[in-house]
Short mmCIF file of C-alpha atoms in Angstrom, two decimals:
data_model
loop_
_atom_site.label_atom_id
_atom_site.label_comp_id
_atom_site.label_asym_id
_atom_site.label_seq_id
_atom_site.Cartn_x
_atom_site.Cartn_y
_atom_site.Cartn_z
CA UNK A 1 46.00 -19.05 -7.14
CA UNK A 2 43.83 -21.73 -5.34
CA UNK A 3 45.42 -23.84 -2.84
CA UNK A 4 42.98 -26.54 -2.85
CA UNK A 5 44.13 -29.98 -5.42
CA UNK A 6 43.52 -29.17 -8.86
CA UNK A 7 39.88 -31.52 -9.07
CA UNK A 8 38.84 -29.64 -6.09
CA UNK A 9 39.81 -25.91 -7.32
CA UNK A 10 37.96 -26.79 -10.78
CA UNK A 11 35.02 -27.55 -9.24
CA UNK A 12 34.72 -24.55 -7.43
CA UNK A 13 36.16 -21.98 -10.07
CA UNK A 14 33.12 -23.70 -12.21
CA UNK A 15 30.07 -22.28 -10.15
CA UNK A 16 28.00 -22.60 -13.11
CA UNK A 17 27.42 -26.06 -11.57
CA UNK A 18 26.30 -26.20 -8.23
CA UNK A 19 28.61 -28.74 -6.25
CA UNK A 20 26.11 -30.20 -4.22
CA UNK A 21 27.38 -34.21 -4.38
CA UNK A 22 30.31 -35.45 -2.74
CA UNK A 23 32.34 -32.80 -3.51
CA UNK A 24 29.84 -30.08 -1.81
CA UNK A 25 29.61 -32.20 1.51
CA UNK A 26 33.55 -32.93 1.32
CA UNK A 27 34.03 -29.25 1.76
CA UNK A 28 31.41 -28.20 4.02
CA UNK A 29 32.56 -30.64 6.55
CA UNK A 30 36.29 -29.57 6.30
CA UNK A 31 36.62 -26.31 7.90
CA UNK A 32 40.31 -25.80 6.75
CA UNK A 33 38.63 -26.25 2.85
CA UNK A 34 35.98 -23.70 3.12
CA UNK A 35 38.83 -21.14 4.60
CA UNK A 36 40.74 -21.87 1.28
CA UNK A 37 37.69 -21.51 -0.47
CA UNK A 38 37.37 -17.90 1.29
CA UNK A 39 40.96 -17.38 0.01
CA UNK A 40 40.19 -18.16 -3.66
CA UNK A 41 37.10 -15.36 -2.94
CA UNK A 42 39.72 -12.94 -1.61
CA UNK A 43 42.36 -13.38 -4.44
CA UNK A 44 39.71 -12.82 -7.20
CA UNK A 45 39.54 -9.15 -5.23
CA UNK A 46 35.91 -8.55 -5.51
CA UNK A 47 33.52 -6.71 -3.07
CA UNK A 48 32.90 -8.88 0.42
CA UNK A 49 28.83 -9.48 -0.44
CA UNK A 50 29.51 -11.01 -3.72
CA UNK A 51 31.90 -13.17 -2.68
CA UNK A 52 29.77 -14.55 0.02
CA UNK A 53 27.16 -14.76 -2.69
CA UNK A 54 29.29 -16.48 -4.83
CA UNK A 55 30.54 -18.53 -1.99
CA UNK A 56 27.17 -20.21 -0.69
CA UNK A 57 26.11 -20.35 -4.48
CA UNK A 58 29.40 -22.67 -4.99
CA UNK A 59 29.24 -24.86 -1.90
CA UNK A 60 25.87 -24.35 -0.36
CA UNK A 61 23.87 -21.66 1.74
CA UNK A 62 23.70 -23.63 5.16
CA UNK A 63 27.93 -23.71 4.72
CA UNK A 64 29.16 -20.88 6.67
CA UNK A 65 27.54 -17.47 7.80
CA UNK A 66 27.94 -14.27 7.49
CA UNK A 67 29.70 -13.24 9.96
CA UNK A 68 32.09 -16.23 9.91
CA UNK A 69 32.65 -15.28 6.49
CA UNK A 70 33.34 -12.09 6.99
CA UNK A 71 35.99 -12.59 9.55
CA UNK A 72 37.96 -15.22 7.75
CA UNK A 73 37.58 -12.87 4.61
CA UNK A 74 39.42 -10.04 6.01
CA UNK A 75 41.50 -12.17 7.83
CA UNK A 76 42.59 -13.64 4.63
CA UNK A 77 42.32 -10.29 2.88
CA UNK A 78 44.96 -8.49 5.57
CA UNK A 79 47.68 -11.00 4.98
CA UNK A 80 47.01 -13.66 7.84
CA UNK A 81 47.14 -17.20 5.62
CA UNK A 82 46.74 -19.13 8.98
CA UNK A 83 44.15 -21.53 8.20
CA UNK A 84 43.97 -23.75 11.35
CA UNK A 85 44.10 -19.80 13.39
CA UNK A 86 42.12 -20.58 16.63
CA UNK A 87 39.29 -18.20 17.16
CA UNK A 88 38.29 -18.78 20.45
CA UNK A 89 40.65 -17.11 22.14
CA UNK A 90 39.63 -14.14 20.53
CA UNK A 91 37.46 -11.82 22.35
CA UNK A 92 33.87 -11.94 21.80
CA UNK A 93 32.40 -9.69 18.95
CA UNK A 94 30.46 -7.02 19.83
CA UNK A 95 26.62 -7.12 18.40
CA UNK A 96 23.90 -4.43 18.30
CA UNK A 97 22.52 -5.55 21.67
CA UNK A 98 25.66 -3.90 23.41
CA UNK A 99 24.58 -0.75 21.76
CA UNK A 100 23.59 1.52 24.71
CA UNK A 101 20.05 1.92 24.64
CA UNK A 102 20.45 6.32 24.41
CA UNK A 103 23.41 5.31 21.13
CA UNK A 104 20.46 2.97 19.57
CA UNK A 105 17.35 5.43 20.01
CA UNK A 106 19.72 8.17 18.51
CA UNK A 107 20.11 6.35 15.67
CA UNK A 108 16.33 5.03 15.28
CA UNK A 109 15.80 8.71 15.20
CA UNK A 110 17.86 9.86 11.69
CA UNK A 111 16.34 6.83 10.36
CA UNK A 112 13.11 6.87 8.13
CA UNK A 113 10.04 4.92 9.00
CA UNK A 114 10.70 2.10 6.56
CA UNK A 115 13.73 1.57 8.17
CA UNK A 116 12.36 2.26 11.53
CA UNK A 117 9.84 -0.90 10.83
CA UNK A 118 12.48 -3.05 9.63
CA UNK A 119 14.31 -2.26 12.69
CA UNK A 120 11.44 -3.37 14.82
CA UNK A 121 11.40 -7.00 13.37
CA UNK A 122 14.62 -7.94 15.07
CA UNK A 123 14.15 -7.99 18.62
CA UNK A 124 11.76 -6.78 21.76
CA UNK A 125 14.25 -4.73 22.80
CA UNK A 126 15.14 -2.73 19.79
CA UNK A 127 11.41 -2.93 18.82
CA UNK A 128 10.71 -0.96 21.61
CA UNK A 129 13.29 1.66 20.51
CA UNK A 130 11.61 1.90 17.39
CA UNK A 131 8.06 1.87 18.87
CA UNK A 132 9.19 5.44 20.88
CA UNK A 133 8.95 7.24 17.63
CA UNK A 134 5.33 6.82 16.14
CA UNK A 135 5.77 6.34 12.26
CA UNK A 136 2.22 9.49 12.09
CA UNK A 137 1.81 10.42 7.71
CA UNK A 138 0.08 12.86 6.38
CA UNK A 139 -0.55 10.23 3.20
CA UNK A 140 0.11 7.27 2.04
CA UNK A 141 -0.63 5.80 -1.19
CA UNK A 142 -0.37 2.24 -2.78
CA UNK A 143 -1.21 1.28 -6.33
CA UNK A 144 -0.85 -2.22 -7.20
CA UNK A 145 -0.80 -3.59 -11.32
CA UNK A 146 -0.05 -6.49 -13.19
CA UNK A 147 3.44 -4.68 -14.41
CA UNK A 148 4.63 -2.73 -11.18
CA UNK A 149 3.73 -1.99 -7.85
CA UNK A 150 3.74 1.52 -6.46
CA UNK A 151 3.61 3.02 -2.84
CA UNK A 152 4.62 6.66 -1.87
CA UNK A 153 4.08 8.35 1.88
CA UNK A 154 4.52 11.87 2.41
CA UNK A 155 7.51 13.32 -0.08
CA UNK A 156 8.98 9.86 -1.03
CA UNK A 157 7.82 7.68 -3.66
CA UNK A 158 8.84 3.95 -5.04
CA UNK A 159 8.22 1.91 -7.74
CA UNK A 160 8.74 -1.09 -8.55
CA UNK A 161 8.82 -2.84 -12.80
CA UNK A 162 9.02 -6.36 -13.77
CA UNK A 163 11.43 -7.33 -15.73
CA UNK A 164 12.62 -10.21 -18.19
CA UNK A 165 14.80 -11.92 -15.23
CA UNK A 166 12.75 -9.90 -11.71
CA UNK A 167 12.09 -6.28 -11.27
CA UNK A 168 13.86 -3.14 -10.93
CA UNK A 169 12.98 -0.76 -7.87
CA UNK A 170 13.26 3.09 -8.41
CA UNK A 171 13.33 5.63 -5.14
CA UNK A 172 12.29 8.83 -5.36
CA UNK A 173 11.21 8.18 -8.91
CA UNK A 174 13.10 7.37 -12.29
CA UNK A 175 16.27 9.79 -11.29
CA UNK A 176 16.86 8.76 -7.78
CA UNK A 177 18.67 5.72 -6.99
CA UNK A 178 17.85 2.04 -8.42
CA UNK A 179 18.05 -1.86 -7.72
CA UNK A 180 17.86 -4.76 -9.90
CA UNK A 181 16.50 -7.62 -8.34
CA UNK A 182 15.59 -11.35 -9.76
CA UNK A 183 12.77 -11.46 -7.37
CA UNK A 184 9.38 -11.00 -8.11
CA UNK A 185 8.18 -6.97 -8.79
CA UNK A 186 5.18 -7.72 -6.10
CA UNK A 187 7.33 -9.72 -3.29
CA UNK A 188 9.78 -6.76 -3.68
CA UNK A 189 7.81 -4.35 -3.50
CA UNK A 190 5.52 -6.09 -0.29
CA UNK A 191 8.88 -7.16 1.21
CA UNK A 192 9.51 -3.21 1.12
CA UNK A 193 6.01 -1.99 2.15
CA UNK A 194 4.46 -4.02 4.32
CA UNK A 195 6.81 -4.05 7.08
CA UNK A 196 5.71 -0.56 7.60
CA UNK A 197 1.67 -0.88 6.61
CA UNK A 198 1.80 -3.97 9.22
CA UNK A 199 3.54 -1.89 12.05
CA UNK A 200 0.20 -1.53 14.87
CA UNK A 201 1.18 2.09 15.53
CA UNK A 202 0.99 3.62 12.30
CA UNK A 203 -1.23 6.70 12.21
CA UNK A 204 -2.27 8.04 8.55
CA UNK A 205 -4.63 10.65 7.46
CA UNK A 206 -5.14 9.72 3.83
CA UNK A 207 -4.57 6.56 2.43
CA UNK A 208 -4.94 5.40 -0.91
CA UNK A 209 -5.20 1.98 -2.42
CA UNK A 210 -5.37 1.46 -6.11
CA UNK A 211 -5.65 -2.42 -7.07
CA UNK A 212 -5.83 -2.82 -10.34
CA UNK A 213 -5.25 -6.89 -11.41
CA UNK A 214 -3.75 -8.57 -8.81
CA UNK A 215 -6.21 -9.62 -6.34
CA UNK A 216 -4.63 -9.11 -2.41
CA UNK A 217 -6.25 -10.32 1.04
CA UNK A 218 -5.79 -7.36 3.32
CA UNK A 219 -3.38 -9.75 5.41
CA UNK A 220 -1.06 -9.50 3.03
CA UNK A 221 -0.53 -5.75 3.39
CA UNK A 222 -2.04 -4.14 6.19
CA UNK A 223 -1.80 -4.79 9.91
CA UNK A 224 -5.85 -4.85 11.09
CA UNK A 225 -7.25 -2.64 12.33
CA UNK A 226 -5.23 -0.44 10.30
CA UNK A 227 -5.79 3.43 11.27
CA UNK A 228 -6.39 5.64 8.95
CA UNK A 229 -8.42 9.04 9.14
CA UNK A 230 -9.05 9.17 5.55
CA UNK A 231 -9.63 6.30 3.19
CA UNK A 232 -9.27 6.32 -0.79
CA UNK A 233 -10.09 2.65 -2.57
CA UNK A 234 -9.82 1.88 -6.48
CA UNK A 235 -10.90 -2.25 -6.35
CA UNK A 236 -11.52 -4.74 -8.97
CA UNK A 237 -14.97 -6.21 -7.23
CA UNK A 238 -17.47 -4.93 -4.72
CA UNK A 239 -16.43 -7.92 -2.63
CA UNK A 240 -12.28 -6.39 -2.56
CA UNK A 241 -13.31 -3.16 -1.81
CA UNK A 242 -15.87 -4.11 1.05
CA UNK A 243 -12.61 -6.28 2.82
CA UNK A 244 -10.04 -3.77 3.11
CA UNK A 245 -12.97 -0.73 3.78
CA UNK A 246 -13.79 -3.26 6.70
CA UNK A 247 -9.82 -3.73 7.78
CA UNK A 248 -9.99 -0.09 8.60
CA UNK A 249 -10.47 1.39 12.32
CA UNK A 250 -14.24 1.88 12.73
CA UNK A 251 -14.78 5.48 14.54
CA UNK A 252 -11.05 6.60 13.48
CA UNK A 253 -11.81 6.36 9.59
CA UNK A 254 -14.08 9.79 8.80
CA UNK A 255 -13.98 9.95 5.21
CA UNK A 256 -14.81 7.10 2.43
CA UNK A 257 -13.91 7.35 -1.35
CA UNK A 258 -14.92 3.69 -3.09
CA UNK A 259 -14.17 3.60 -6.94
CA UNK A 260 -13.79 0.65 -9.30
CA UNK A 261 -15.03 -1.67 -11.81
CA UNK A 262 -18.32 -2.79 -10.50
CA UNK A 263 -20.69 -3.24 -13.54
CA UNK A 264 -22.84 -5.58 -13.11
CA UNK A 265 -22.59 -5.97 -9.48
CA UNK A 266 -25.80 -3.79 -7.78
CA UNK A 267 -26.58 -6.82 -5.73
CA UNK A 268 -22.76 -6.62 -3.40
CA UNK A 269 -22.97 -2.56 -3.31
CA UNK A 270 -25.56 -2.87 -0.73
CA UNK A 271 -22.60 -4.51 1.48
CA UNK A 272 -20.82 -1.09 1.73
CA UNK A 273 -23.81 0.18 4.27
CA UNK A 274 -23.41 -3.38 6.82
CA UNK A 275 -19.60 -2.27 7.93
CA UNK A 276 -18.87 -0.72 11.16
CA UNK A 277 -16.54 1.95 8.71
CA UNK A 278 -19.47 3.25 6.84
CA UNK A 279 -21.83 3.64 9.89
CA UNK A 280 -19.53 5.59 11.55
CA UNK A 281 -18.07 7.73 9.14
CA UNK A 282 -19.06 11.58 8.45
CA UNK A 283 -18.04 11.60 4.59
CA UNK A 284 -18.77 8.87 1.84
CA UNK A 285 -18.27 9.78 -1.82
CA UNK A 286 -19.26 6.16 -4.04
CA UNK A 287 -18.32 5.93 -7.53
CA UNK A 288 -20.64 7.03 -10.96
CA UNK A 289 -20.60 3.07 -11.28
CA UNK A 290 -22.40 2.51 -8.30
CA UNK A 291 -26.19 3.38 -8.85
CA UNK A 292 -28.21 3.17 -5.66
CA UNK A 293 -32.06 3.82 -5.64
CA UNK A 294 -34.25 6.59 -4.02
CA UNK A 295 -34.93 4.35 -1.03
CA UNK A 296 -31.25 3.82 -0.06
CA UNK A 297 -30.81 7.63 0.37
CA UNK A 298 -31.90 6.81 4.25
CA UNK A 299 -28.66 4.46 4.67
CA UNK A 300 -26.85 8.17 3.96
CA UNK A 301 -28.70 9.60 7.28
CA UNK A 302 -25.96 9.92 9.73
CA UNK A 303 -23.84 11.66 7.01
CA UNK A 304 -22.10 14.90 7.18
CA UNK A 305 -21.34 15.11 3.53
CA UNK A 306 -21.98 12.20 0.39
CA UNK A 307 -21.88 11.65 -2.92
CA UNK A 308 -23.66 8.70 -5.52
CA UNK A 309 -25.49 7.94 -7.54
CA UNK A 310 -29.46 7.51 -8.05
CA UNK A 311 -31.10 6.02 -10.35
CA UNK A 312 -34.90 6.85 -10.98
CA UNK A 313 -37.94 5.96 -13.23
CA UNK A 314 -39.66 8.89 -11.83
CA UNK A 315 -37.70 12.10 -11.77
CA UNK A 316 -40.89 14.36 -10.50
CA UNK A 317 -41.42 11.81 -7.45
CA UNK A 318 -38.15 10.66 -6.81
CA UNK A 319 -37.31 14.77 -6.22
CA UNK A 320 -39.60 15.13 -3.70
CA UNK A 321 -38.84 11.96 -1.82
CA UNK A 322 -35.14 13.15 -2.29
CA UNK A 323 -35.72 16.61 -0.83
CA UNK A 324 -38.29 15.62 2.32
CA UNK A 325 -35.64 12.62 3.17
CA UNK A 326 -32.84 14.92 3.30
CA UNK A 327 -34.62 17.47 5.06
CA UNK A 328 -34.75 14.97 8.40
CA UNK A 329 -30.88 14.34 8.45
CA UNK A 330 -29.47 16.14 11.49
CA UNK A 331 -25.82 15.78 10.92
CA UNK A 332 -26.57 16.79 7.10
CA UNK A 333 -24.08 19.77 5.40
CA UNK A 334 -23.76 19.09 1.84
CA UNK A 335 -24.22 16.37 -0.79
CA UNK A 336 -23.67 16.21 -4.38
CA UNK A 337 -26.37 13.07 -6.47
CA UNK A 338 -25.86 12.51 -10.05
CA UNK A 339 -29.40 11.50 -11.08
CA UNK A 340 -30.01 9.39 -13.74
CA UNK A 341 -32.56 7.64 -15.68
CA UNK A 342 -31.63 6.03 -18.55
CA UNK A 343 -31.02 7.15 -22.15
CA UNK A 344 -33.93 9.68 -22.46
CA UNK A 345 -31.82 12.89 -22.13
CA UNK A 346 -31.30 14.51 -17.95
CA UNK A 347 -34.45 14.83 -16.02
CA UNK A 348 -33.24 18.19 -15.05
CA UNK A 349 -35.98 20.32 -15.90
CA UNK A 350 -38.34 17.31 -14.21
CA UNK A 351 -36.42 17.58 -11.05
CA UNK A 352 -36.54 21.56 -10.79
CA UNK A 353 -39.94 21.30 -11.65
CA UNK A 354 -40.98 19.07 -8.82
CA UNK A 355 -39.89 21.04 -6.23
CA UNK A 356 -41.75 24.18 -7.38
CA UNK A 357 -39.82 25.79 -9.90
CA UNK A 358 -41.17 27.11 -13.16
CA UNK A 359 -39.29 26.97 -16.32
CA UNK A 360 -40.86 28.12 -19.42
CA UNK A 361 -39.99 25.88 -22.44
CA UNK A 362 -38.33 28.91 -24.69
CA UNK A 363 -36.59 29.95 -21.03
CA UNK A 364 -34.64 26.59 -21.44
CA UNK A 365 -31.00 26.15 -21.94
CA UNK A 366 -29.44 22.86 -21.88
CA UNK A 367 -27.03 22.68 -19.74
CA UNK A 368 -28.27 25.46 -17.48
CA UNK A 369 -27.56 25.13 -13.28
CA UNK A 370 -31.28 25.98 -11.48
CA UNK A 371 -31.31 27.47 -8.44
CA UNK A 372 -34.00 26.51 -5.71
CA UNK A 373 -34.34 26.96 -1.73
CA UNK A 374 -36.78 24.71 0.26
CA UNK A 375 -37.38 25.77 4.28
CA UNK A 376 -37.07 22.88 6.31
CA UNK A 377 -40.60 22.42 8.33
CA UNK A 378 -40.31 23.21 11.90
CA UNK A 379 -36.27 24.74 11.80
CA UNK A 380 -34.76 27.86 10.97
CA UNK A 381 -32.66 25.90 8.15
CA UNK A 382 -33.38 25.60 4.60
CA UNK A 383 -32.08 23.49 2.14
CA UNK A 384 -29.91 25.13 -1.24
CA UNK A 385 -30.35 23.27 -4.47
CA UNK A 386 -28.40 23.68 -7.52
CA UNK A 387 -29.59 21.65 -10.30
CA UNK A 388 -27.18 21.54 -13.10
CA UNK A 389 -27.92 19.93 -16.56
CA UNK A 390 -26.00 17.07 -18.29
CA UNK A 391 -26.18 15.16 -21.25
CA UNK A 392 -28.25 11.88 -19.80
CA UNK A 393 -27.87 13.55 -16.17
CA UNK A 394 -28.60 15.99 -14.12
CA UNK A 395 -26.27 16.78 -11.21
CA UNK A 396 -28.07 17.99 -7.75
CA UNK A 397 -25.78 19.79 -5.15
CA UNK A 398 -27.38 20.09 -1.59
CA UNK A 399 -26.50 22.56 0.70
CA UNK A 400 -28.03 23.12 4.27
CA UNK A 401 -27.97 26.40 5.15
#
């Protein structure tokens, strides 16, 4: 039973209505009520959290917290009915901060580094006790839709659904454990990630972004300069993709893979070659839906390895200008250009032509790889071709040798 009056204990027991006019203020500013409201929790013998929940539902949030709660629960719950019991005699309660700094750092360290970065948030002190272990990945990977948000690093994977009333989050996929939440599917699963992605220490060598509908600012996911070795972007606009390629750390980020859906955009993809990231990298691989002309090949200089896409009226001129551009890259290893020119079938025989290679009509197979080796004037190095024959394209591999 309830020991409050009968109008009182019917307005509580009906929760369906939040109390929140005299009633509401009549208990919050009784502290001998709110106990008894703590003993109607305890005598419906459900678990401690949803009582509470129940609790500030029922009278308000800003009525009691936690840990008040708490004690007067199991105070209530172990037989003491002493409502007007006088706390402050009691000795003070022990909090985390009394945790000896060796008991605290040996816990940070069975902890994962989501939890670590949580842990961070809640004061310098214990920040620092997470900061001694540096949250270092070997990947990371975050795809973002308009039905779920996923994120994985290393062996553990997430995922969060919407659903009818919020979202459900999976760990460790569909048969690993699983929360139902009524919040949003993207501020759960950002509430979850980006406590770690924001965390200025965090070393990764691949990371991979997916976004495919919702539209995010890099401040609402990564901590910038965010430092990653290896960088892997799927974006809805030129424009996306260009801001988080430029949150990276210029110099630390060596490799660049940018893919999305740019039709219709050649006029932003020039952007890519202004950041810091792409001047300083030693591997860029651009999507087939990013054509680039001849001419841009000498943005590409300071390259180890690339990949794109050319476009070219002219297949016997543009080979040339390809090849003797190429040839005056120093840092140059390998490259791979898909070279197109419309809907008139691959320039492949064209290319190979250009650069010295005969091919006698009835000799002639489509989709045949030529082979051809150029000496680079003045060096000991020559350049390998492989020109390989598509259906409206002709892919050229480059290999200096």
């Amino acid at each position: 039973m309830c020991y409050l009056d009968l109008p009182l204990r019917e307005s509580y027991h009906n929760n369906n209505i939040p109390i929140m006019d005299p009633t509401s203020s009549f208990i919050k500013d009784n502290h001998r009520y709110l106990r008894t409201c703590i003993l109607y929790e305890v005598l419906q013998e459900k678990p401690i959290f949803d009582s509470y929940k129940d609790f500030c539902k029922t009278v308000g949030q800003d009525a009691m917290n936690y840990p008040d709660f708490e004690f007067w629960y199991y105070q209530l719950y172990h037989g003491n009915k002493d409502l007007n019991y006088d706390r402050s005699a009691d000795p003070q309660p022990k909090t985390i901060m009394d945790v000896p700094v060796g008991s605290l750092t040996k816990i940070a360290e069975y902890l994962d580094p989501v939890e670590r970065a949580l842990l961070r948030s809640m004061n310098k002190s214990i920040k620092a006790v997470a900061d001694s272990f540096p949250p270092v990945f070997e990947k990371i990977c975050v795809k973002i839709a308009d039905e779920n948000t996923f994120w994985s690093w290393n062996d553990k994977s997430y995922v969060c659904y919407k659903d009818v009333s919020g979202c459900t989050l999976f760990r460790n996929g569909r048969n690993c454990s699983m929360e139902k939440s009524d919040e949003c599917y993207l501020e759960k699963g950002l509430g979850y990630l980006t406590p770690l992605l924001k965390n200025p220490n965090v070393r990764v060598n691949h990371f991979s972004l997916y976004l495919f509908d919702e539209i995010l600012k890099t401040d609402d996911l990564l901590h910038v300069p965010f430092h990653a070795k290896s960088l892997d972007i799927y974006g809805q606009t030129t424009n996306e993709v260009v801001q988080f390629l430029s949150a990276m750390t210029p110099g630390y980020l060596e490799s660049i893979s940018l893919n999305g859906s740019f039709l219709g955009e050649e006029e932003n993809f020039r952007l890519i070659f202004e950041t810091d990231q792409f001047k300083q990298a030693n591997i860029v691989n651009l999507d087939m839906n990013m054509s680039f002309n001849v001419a841009d090949l000498a943005s590409f200089s300071h390259l180890k390895k690339f990949k794109f896409h050319i476009k070219s009226i002219n297949a016997a001129e543009d080979a040339k200008r390809i090849r003797d551009t190429i040839s005056t890259f120093e840092e140059f290893e390998s490259c791979e250009l898909s070279f197109y020119r419309g809907w008139e079938g691959a320039p492949t025989r064209e290319f190979a032509e250009a650069l010295g290679e005969e091919i006698p009509m009835e000799s002639f197979v489509p989709k045949m790889t030529i082979s051809h080796s150029y000496q680079i004037p003045g060096s000991n190095k020559c350049l390998e071709f492989k020109i390989k024959d598509g259906d409206v394209w002709c892919r050229i591999e480059i290999l200096k040798i």
